[in-house]
PDB file of N, CA and C in Angstrom:
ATOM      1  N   UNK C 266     122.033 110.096  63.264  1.00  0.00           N
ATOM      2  CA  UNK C 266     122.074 109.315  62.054  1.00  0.00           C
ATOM      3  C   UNK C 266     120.892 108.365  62.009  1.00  0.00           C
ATOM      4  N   UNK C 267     120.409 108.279  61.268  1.00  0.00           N
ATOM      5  CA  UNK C 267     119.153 107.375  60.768  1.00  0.00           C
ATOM      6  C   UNK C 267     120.214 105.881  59.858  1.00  0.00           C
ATOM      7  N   UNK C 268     119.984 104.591  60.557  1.00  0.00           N
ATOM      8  CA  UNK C 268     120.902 104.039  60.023  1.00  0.00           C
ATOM      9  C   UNK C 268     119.662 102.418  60.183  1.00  0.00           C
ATOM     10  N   UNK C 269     119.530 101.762  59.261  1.00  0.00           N
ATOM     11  CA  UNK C 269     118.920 100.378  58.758  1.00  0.00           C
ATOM     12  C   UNK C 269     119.210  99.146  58.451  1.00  0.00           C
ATOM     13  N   UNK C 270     118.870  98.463  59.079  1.00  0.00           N
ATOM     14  CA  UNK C 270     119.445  97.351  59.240  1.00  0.00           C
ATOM     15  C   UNK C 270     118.532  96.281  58.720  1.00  0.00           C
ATOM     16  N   UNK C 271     119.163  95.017  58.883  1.00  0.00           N
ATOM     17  CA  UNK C 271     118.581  93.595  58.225  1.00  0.00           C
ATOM     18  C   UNK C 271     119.054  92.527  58.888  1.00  0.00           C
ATOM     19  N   UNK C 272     118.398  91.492  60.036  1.00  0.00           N
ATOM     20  CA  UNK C 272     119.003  90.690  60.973  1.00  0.00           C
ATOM     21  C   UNK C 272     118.211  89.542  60.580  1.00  0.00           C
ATOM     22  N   UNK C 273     119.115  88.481  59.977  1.00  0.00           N
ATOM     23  CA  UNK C 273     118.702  87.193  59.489  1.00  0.00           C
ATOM     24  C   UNK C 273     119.577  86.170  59.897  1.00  0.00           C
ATOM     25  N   UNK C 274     119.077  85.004  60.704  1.00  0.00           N
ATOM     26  CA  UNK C 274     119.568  83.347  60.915  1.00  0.00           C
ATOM     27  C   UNK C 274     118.496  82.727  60.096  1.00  0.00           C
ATOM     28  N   UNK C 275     119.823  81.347  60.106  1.00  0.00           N
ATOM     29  CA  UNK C 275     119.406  80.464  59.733  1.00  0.00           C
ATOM     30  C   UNK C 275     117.685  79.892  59.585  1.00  0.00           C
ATOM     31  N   UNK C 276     117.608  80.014  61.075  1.00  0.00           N
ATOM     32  CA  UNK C 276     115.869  79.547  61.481  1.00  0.00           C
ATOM     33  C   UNK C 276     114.855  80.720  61.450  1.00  0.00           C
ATOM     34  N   UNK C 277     115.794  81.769  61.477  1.00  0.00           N
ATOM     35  CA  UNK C 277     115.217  82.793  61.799  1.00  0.00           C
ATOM     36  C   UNK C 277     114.286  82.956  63.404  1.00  0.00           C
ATOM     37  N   UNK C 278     114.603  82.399  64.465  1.00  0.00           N
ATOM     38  CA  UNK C 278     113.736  82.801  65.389  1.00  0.00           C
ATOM     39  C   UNK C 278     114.821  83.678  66.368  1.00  0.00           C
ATOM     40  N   UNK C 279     115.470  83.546  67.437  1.00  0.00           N
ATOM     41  CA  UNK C 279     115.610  83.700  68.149  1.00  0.00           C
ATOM     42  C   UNK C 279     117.108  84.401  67.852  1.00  0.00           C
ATOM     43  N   UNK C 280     117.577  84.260  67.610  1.00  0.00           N
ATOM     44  CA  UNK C 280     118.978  85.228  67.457  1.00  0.00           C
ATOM     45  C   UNK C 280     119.166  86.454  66.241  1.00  0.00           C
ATOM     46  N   UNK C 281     117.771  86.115  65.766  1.00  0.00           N
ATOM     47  CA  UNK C 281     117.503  87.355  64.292  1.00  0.00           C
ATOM     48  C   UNK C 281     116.911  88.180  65.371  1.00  0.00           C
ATOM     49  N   UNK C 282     116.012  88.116  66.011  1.00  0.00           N
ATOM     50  CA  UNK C 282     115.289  88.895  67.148  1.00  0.00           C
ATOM     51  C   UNK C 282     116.378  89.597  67.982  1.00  0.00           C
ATOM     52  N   UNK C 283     117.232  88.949  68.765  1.00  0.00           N
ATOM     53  CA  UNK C 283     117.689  88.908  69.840  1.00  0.00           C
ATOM     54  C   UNK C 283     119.245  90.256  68.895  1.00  0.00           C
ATOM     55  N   UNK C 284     119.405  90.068  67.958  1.00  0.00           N
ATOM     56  CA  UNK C 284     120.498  90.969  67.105  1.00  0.00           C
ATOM     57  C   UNK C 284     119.697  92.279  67.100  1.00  0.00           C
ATOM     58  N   UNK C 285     118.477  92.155  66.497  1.00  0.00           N
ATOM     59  CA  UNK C 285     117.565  93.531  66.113  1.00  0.00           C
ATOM     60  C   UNK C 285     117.268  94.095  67.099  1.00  0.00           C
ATOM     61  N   UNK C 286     116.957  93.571  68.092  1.00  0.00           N
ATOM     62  CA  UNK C 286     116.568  94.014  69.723  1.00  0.00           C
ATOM     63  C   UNK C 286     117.814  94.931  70.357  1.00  0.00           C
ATOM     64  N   UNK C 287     119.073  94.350  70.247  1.00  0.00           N
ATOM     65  CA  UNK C 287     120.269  94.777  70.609  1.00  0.00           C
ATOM     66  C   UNK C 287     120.304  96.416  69.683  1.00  0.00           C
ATOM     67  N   UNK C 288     120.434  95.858  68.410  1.00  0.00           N
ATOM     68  CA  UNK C 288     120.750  97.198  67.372  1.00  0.00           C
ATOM     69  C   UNK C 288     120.065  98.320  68.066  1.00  0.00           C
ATOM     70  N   UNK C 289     118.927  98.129  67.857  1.00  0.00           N
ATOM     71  CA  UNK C 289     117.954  99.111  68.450  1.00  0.00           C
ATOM     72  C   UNK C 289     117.993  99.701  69.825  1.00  0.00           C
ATOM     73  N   UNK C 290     118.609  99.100  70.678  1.00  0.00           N
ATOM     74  CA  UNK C 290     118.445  98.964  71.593  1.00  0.00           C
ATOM     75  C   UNK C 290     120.018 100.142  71.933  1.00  0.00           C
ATOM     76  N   UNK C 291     121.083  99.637  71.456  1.00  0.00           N
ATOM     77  CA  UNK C 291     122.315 100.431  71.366  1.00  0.00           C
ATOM     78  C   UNK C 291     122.762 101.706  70.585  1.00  0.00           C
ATOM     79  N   UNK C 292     121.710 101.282  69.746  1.00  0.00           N
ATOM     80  CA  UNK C 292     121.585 102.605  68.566  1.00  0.00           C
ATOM     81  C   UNK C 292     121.387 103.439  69.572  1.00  0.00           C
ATOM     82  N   UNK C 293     120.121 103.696  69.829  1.00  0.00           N
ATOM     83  CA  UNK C 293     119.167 104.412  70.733  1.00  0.00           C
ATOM     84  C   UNK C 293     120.074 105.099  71.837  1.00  0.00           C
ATOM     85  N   UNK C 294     120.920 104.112  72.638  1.00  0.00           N
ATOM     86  CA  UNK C 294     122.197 104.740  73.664  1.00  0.00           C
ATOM     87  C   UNK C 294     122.638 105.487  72.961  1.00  0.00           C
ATOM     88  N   UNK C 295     123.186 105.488  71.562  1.00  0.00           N
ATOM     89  CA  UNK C 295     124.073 105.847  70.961  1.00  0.00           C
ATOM     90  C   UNK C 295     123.989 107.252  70.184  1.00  0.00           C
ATOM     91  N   UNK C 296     122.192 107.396  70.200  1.00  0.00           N
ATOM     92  CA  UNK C 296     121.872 108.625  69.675  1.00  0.00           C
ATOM     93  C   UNK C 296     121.586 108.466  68.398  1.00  0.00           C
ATOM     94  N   UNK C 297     121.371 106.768  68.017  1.00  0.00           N
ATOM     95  CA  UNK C 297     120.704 106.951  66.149  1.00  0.00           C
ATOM     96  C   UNK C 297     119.541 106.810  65.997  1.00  0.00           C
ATOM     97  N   UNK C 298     118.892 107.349  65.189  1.00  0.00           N
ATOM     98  CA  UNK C 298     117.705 106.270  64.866  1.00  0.00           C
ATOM     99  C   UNK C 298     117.912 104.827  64.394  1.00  0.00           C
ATOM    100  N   UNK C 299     116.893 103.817  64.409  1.00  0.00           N
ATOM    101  CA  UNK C 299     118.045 102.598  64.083  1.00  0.00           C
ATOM    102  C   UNK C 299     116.161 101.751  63.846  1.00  0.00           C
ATOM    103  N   UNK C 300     116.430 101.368  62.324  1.00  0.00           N
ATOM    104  CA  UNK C 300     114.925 100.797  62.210  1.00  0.00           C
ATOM    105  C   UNK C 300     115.762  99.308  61.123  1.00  0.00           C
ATOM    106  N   UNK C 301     115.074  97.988  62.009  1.00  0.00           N
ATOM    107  CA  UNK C 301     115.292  96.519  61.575  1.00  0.00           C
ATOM    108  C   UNK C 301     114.533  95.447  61.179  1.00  0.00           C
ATOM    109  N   UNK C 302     114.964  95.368  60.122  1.00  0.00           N
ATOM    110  CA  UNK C 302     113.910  94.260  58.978  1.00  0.00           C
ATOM    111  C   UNK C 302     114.899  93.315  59.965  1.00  0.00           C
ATOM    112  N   UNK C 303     113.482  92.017  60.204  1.00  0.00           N
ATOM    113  CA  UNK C 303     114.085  90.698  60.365  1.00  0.00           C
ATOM    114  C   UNK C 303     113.194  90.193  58.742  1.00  0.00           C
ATOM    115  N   UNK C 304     114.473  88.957  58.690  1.00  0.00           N
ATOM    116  CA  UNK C 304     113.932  87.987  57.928  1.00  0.00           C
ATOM    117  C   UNK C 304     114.301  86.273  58.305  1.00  0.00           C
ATOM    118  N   UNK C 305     113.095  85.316  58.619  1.00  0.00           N
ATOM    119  CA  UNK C 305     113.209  84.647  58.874  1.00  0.00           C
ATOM    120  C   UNK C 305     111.974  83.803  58.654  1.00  0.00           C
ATOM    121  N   UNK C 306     111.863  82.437  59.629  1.00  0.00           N
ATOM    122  CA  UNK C 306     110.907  81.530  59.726  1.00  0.00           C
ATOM    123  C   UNK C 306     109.501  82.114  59.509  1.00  0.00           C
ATOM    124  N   UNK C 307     109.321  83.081  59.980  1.00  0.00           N
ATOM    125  CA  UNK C 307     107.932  84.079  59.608  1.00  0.00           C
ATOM    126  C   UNK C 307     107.977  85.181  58.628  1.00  0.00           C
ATOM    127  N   UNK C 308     108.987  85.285  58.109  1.00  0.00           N
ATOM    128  CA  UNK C 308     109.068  85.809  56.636  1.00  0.00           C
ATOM    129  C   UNK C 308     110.026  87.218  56.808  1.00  0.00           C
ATOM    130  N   UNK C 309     109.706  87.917  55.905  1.00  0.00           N
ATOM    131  CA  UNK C 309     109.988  89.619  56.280  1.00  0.00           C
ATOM    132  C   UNK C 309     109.158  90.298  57.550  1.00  0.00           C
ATOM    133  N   UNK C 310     109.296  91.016  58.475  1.00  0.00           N
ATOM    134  CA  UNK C 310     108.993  92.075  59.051  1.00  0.00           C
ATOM    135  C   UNK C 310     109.495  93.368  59.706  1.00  0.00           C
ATOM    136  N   UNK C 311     108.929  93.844  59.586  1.00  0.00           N
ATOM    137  CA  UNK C 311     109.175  95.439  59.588  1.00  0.00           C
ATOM    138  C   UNK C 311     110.298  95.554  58.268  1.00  0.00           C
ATOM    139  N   UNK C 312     109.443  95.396  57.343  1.00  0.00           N
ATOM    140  CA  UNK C 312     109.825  96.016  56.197  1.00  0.00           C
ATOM    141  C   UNK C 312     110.909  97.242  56.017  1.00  0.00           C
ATOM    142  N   UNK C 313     111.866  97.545  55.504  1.00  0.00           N
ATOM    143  CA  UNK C 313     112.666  98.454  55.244  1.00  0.00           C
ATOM    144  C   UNK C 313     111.935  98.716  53.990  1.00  0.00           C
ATOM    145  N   UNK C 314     111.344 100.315  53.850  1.00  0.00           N
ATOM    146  CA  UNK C 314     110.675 101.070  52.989  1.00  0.00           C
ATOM    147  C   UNK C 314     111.896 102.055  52.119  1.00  0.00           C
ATOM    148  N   UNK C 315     111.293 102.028  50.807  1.00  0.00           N
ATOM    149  CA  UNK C 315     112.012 102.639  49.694  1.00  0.00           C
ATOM    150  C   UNK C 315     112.302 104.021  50.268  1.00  0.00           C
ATOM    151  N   UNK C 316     111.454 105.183  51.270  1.00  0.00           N
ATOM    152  CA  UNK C 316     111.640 106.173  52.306  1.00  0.00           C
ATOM    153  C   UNK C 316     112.414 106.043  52.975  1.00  0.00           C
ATOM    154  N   UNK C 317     112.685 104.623  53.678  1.00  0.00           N
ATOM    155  CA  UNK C 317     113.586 104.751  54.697  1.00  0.00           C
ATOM    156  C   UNK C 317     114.939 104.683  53.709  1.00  0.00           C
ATOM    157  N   UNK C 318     114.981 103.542  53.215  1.00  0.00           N
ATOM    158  CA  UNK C 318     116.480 103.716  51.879  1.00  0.00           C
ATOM    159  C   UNK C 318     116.449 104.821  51.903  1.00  0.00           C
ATOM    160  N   UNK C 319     115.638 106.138  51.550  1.00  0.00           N
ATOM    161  CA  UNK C 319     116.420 106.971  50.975  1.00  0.00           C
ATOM    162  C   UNK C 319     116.947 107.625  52.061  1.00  0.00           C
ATOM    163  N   UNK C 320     116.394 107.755  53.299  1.00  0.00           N
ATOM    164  CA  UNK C 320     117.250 109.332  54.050  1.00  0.00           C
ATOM    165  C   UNK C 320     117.432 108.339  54.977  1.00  0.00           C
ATOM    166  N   UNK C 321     118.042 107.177  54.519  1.00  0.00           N
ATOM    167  CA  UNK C 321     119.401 106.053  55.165  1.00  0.00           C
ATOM    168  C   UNK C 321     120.946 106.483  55.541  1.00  0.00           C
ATOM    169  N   UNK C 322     121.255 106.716  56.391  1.00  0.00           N
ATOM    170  CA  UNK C 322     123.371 107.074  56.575  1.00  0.00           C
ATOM    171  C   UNK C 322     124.148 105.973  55.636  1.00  0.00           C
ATOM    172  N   UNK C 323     123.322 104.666  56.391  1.00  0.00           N
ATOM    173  CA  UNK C 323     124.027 103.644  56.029  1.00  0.00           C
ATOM    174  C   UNK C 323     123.390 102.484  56.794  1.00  0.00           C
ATOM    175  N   UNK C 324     123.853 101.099  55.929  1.00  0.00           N
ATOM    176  CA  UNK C 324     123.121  99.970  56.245  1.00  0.00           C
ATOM    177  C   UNK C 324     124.100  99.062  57.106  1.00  0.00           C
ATOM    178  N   UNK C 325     123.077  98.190  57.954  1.00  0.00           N
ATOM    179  CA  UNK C 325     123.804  96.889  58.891  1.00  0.00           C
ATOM    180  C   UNK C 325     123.178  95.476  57.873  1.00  0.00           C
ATOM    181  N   UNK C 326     123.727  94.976  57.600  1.00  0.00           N
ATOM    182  CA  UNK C 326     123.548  93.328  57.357  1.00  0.00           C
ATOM    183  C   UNK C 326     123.951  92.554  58.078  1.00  0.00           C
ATOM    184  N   UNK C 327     122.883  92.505  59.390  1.00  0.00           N
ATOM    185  CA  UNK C 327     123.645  90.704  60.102  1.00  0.00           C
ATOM    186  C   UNK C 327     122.922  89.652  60.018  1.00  0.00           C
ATOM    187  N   UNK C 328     123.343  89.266  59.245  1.00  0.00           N
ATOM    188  CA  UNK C 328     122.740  88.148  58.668  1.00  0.00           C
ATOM    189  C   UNK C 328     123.954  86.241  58.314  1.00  0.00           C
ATOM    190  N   UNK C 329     123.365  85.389  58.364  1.00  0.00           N
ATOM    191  CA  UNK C 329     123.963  84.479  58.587  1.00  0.00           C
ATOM    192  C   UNK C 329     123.275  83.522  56.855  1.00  0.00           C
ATOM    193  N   UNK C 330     122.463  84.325  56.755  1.00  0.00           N
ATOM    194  CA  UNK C 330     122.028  83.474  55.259  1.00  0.00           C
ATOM    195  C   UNK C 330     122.067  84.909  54.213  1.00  0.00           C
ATOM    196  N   UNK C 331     121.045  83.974  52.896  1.00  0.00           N
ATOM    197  CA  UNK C 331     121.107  85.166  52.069  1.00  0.00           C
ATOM    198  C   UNK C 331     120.187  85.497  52.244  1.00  0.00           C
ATOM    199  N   UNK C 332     120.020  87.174  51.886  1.00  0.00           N
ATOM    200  CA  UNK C 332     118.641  87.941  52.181  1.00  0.00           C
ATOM    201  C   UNK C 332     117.977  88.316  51.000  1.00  0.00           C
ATOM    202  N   UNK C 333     116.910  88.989  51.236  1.00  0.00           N
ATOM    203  CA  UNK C 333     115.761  89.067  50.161  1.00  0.00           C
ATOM    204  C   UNK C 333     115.774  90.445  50.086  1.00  0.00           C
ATOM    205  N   UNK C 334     116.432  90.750  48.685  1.00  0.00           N
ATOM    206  CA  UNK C 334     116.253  92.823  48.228  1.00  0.00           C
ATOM    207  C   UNK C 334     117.698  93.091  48.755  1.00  0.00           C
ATOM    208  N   UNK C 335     118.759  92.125  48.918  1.00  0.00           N
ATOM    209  CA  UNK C 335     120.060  93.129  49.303  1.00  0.00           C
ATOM    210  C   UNK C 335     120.171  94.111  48.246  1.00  0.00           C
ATOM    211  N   UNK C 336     120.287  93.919  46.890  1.00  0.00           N
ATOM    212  CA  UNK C 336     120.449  95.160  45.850  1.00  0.00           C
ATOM    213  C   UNK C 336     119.681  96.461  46.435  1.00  0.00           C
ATOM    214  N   UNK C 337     118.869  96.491  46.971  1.00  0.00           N
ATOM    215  CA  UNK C 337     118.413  97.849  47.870  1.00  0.00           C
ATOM    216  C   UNK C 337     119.422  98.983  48.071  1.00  0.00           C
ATOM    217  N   UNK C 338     119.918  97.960  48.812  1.00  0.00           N
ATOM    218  CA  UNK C 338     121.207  98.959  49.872  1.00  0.00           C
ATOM    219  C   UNK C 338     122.722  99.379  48.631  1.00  0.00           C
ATOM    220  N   UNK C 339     122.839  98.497  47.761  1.00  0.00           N
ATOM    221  CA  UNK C 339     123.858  98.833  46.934  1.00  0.00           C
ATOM    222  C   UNK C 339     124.833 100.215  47.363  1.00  0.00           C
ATOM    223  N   UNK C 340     124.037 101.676  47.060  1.00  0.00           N
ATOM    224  CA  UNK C 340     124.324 103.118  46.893  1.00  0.00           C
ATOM    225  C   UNK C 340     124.699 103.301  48.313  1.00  0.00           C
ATOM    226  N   UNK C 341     124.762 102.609  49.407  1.00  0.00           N
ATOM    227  CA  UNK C 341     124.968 103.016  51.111  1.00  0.00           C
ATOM    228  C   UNK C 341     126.001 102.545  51.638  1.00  0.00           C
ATOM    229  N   UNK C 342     126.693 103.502  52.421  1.00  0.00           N
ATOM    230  CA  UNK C 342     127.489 102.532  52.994  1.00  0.00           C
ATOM    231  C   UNK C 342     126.710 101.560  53.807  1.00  0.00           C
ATOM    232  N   UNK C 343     127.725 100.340  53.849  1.00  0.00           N
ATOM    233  CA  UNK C 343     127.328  99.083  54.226  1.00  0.00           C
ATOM    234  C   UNK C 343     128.568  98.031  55.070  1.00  0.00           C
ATOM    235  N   UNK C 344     128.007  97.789  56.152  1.00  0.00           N
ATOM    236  CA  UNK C 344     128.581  96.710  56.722  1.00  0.00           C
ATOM    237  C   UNK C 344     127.829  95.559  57.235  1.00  0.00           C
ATOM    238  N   UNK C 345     128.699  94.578  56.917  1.00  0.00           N
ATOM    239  CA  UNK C 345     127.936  93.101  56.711  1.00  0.00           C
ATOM    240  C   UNK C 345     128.887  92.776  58.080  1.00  0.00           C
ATOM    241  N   UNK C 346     128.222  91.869  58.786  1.00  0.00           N
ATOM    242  CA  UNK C 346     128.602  91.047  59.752  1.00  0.00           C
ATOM    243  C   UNK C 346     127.634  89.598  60.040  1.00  0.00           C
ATOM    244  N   UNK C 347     128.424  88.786  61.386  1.00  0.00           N
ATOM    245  CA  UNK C 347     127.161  87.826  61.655  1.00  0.00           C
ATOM    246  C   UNK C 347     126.430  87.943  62.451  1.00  0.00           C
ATOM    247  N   UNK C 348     124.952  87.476  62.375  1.00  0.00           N
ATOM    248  CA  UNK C 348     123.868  87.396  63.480  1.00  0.00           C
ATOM    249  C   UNK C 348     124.406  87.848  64.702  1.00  0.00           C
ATOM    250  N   UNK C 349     125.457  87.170  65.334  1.00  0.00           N
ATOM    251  CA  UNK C 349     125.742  87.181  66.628  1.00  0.00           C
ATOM    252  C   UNK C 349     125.922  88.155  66.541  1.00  0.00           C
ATOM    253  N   UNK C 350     127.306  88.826  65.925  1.00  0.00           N
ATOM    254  CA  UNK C 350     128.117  89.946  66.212  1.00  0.00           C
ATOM    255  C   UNK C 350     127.031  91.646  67.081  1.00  0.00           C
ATOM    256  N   UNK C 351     125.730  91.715  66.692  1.00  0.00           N
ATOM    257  CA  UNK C 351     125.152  92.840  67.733  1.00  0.00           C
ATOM    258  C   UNK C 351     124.822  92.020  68.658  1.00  0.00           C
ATOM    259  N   UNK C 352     124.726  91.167  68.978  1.00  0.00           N
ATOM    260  CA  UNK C 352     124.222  90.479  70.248  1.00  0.00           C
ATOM    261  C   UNK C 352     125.853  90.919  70.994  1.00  0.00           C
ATOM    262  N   UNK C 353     126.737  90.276  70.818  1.00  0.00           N
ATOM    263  CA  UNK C 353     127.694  90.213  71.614  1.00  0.00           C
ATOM    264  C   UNK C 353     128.742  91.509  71.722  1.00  0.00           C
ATOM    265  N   UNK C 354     128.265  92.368  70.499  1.00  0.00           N
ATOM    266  CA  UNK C 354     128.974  93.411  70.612  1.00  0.00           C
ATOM    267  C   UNK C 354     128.723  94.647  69.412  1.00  0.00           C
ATOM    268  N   UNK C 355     127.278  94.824  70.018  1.00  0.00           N
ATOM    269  CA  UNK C 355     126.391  95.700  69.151  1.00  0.00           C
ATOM    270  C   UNK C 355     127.594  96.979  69.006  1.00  0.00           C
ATOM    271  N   UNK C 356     127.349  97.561  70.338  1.00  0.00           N
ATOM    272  CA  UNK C 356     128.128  98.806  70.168  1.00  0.00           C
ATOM    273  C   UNK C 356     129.468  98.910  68.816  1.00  0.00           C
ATOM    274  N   UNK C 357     130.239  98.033  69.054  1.00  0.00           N
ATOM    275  CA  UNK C 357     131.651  98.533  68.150  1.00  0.00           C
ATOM    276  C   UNK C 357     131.005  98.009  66.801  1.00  0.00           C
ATOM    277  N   UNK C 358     129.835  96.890  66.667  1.00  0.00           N
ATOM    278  CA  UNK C 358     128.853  96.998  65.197  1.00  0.00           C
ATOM    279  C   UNK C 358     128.682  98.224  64.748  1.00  0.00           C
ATOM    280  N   UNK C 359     128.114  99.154  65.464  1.00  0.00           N
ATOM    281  CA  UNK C 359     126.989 100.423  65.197  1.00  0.00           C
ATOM    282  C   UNK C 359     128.448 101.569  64.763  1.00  0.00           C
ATOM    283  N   UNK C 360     129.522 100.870  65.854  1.00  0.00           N
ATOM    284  CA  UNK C 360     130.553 102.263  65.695  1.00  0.00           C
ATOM    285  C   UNK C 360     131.587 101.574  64.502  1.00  0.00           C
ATOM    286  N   UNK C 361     131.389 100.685  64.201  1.00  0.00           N
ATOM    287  CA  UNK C 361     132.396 100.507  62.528  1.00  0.00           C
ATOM    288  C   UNK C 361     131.316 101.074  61.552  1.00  0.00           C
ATOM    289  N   UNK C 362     130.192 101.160  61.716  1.00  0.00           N
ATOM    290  CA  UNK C 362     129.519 101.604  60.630  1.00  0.00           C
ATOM    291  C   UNK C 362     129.264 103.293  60.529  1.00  0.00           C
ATOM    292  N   UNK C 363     128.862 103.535  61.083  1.00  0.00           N
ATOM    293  CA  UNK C 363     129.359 104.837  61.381  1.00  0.00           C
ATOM    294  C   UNK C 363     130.645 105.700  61.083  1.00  0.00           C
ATOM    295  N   UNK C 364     131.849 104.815  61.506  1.00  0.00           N
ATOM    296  CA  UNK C 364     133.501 104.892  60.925  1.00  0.00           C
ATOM    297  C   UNK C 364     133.382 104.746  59.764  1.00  0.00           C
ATOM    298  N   UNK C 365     132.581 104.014  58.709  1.00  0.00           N
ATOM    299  CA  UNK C 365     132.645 103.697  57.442  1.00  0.00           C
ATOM    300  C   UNK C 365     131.701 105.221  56.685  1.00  0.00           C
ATOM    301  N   UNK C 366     130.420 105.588  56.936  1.00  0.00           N
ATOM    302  CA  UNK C 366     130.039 106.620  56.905  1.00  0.00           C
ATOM    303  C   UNK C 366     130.629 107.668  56.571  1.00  0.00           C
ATOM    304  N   UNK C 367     131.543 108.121  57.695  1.00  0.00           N
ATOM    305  CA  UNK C 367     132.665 108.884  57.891  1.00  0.00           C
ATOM    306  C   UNK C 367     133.407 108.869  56.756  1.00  0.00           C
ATOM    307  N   UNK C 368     133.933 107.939  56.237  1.00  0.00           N
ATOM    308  CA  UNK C 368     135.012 107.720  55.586  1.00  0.00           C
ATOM    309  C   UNK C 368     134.266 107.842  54.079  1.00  0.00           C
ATOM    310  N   UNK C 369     133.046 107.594  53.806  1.00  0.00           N
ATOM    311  CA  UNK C 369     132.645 107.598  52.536  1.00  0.00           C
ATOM    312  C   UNK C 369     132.313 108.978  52.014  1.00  0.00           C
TER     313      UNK C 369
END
């Protein structure tokens, strides 16, 4: 599964990183592709591309503020959680979304 994500705090430094790092990081165990826009204190990076939307499974939002382009994801399944939640427990993140996938 090719699945995209969006990891935003407050300050944006260190726990927007430290979420996207995880995603990626568990995806990858997990057998997805797994590509993460942070948005924060240094703005957008690694852009989520109108390409990647399209041959998307489904989207992660962990985010703790509001984000910039959520209407993007509208058409995907989608699960929203907080910042922390892939830090502390990426895996059952990656596997409710996936369950939701499933179900759509």
């Amino acid at each position: 599964m090719f699945i995209i994500c969006v990891a935003a705090c407050p300050t944006g430094i260190s726990h927007t990183y430290m979420a996207a790092e995880s995603l990626q990081q568990i995806g990858k165990e997990l057998g997805h592709e797994i590509k993460v826009e942070t948005q924060g204190s240094l703005g957008i990076e690694n852009e989520i591309t109108a390409e990647d939307i399209a041959r998307a499974d489904g989207v992660i939002l962990a985010t703790e503020i509001m984000i910039e382009g959520v209407e993007r994801f509208q058409h995907l399944p989608l699960l929203e959680c907080g910042v922390a939640d892939p830090i502390k427990q990426g895996r059952e993140v990656i596997e409710a979304l996936v369950q939701e996938i499933h179900n759509t």
